[in-house]
PDB file of C-alpha atoms in Angstrom:
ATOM      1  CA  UNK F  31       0.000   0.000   0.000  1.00  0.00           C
ATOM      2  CA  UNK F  32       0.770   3.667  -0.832  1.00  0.00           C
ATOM      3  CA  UNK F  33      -0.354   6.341   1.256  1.00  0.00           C
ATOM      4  CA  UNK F  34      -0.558   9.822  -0.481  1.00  0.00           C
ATOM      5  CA  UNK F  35      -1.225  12.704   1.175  1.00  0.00           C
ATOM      6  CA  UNK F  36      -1.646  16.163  -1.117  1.00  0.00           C
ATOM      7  CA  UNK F  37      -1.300  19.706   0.387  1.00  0.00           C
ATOM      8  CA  UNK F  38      -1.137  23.370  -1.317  1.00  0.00           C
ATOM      9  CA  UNK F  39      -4.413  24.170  -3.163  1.00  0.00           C
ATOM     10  CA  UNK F  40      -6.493  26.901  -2.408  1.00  0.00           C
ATOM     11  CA  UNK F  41      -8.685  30.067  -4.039  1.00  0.00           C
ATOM     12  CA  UNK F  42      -6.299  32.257  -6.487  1.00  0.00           C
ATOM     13  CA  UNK F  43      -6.979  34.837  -8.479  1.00  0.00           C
ATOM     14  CA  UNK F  44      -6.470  34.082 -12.548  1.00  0.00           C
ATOM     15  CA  UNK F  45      -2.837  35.316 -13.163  1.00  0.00           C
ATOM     16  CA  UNK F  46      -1.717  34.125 -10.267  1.00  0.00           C
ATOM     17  CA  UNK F  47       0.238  31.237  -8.952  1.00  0.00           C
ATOM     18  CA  UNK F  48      -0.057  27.954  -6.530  1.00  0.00           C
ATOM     19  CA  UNK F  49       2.481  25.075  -5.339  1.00  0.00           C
ATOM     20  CA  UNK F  50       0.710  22.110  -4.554  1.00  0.00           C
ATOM     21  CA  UNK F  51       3.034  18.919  -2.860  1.00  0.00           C
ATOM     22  CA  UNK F  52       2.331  15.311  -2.251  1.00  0.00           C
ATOM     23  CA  UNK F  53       3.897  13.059   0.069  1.00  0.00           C
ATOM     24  CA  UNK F  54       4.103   9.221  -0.758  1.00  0.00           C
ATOM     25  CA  UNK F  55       4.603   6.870   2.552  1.00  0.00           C
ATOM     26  CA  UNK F  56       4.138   3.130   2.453  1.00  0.00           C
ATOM     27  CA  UNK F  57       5.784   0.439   0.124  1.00  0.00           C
ATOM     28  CA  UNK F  58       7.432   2.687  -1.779  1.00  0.00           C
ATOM     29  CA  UNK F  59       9.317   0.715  -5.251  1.00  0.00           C
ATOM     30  CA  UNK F  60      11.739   2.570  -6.485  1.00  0.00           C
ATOM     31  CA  UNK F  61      10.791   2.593 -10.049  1.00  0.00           C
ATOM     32  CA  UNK F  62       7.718   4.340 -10.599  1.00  0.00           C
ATOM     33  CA  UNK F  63       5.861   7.164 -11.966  1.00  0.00           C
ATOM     34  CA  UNK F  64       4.159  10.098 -10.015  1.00  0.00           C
ATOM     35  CA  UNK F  65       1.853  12.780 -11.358  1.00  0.00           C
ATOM     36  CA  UNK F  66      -0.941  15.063 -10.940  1.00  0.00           C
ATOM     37  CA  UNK F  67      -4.098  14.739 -12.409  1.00  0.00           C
ATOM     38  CA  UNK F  68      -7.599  16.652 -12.117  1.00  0.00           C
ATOM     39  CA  UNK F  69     -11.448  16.406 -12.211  1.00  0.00           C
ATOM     40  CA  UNK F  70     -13.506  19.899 -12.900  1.00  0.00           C
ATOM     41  CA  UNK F  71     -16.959  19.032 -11.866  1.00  0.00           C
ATOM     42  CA  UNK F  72     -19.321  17.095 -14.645  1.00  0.00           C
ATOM     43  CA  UNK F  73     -15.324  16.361 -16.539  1.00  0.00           C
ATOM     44  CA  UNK F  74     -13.215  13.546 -16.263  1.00  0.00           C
ATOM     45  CA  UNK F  75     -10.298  12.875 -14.768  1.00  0.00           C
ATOM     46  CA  UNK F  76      -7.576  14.050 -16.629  1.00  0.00           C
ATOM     47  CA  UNK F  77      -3.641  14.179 -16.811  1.00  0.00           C
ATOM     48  CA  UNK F  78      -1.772  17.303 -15.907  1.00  0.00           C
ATOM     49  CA  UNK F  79       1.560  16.409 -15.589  1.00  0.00           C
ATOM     50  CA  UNK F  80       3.666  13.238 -14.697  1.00  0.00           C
ATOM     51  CA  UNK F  81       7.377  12.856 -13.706  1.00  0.00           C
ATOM     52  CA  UNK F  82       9.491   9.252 -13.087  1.00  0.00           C
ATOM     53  CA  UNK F  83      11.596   8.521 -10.320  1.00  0.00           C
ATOM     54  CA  UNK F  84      14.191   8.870 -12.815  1.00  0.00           C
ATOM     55  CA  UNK F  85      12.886  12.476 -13.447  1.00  0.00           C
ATOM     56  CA  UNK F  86      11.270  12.087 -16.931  1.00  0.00           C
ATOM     57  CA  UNK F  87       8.546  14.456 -16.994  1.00  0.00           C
ATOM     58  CA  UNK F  88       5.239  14.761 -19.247  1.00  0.00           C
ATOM     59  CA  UNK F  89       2.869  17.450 -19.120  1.00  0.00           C
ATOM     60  CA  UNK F  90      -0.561  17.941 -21.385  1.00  0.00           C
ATOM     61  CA  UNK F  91      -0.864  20.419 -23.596  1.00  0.00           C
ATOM     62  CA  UNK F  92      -3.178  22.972 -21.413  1.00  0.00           C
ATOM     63  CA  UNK F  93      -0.155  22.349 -18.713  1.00  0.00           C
ATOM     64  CA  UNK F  94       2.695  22.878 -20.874  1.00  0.00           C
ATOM     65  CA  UNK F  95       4.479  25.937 -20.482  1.00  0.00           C
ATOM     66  CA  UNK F  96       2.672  27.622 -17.201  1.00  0.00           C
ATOM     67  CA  UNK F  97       3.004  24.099 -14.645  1.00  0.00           C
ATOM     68  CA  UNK F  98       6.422  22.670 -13.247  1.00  0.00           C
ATOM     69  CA  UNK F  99       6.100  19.252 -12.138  1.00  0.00           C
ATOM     70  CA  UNK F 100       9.406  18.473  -9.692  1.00  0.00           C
ATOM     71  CA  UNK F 101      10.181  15.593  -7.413  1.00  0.00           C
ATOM     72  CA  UNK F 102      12.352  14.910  -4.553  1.00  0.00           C
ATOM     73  CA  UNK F 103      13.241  11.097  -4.357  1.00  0.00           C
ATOM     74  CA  UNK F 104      14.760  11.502  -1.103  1.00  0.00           C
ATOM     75  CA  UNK F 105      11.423  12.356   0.537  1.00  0.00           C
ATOM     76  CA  UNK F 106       9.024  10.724  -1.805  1.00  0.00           C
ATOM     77  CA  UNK F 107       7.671  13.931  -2.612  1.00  0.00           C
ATOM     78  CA  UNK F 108       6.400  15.347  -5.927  1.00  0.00           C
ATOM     79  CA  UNK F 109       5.103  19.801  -6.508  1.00  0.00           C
ATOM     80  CA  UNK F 110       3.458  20.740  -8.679  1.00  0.00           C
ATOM     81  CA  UNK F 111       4.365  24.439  -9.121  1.00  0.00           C
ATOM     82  CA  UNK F 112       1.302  26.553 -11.111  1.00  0.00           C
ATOM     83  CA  UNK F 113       1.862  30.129 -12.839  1.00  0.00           C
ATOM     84  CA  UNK F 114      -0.704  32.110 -14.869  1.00  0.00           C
ATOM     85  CA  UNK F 115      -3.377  29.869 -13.626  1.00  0.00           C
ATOM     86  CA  UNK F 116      -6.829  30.733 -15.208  1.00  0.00           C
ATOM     87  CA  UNK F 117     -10.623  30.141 -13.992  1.00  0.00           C
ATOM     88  CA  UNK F 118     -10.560  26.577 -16.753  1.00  0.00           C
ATOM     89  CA  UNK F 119      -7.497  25.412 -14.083  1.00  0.00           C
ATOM     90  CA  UNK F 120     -10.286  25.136 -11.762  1.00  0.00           C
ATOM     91  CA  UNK F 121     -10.375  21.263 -10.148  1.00  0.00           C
ATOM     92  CA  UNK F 122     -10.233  18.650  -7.714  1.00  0.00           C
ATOM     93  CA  UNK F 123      -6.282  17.868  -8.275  1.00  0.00           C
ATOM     94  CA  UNK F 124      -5.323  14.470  -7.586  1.00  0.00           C
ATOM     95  CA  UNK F 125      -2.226  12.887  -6.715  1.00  0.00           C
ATOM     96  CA  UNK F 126      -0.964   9.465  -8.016  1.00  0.00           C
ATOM     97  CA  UNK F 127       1.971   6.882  -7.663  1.00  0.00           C
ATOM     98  CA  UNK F 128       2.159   3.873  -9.949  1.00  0.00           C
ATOM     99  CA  UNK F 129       4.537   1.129  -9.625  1.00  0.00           C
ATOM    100  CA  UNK F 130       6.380   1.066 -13.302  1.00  0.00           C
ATOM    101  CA  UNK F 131       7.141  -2.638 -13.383  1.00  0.00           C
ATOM    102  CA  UNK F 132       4.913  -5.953 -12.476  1.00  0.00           C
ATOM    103  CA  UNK F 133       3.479  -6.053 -10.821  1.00  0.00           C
ATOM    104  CA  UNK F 134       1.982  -2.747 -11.708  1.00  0.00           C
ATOM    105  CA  UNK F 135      -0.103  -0.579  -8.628  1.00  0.00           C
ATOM    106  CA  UNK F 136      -1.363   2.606  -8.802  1.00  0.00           C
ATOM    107  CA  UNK F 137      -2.763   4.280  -5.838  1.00  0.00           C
ATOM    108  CA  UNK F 138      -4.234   8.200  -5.791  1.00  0.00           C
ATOM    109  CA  UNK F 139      -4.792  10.938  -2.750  1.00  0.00           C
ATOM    110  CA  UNK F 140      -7.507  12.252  -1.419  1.00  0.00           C
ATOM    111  CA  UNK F 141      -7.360  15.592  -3.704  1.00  0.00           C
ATOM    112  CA  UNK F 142      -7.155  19.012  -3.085  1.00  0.00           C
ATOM    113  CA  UNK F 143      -9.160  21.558  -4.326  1.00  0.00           C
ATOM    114  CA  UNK F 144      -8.018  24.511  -6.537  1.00  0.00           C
ATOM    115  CA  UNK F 145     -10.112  28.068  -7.095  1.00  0.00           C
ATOM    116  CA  UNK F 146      -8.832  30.387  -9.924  1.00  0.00           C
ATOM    117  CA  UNK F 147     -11.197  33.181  -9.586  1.00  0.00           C
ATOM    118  CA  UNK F 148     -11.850  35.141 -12.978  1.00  0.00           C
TER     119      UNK F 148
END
């Protein structure tokens, strides 16, 4: 098991920026993928940005260019550092590990709300 626990979101207004964190505890494997992902209400969960314990990062498209995704292996710890955020950022961000080899686990946090306020 993988424990995630997500901290940092909050109400912001559009221009501005957030840091969000998430701390992985448990049976951590070294090889394995973190990211961020969120869920605007009556959307799907979507991908913002990923990064590998090896530090291979991958962002989508409406990410690109304003979010930094950054780990810290030591600690188990991924941020997700967001600039220029606008009032479509708004969303239930989620927090997952996956394992990267078999046999493959993914677990996710509890989420943490962000506000971009227009």
């Amino acid at each position: 098991q993988v424990r995630l626990v997500e901290s940092g979101g909050g109400l912001v207004q559009a221009g501005g920026s957030l840091r969000l964190s998430c701390a992985a505890s448990g049976s951590i494997f070294s090889n394995n993928v973190m990211g961020w992902y969120r869920q605007a209400p009556g959307k799907q969960r979507e991908l913002v940005a990923t990064i590998t314990s090896g530090g291979t990062t991958n962002y989508a498209d409406s990410a690109e260019g304003r979010f930094t995704i950054s780990r810290d292996n030591p600690k188990n710890t991924i941020y997700l550092q967001m600039n220029s955020l606008k009032p479509e950022d708004t969303a239930v961000y989620y927090c997952n590990w996956r394992r990267r080899v078999a046999p493959v686990s993914s677990f996710w946090g509890q989420g943490t709300q962000v506000t971009v306020s227009s």
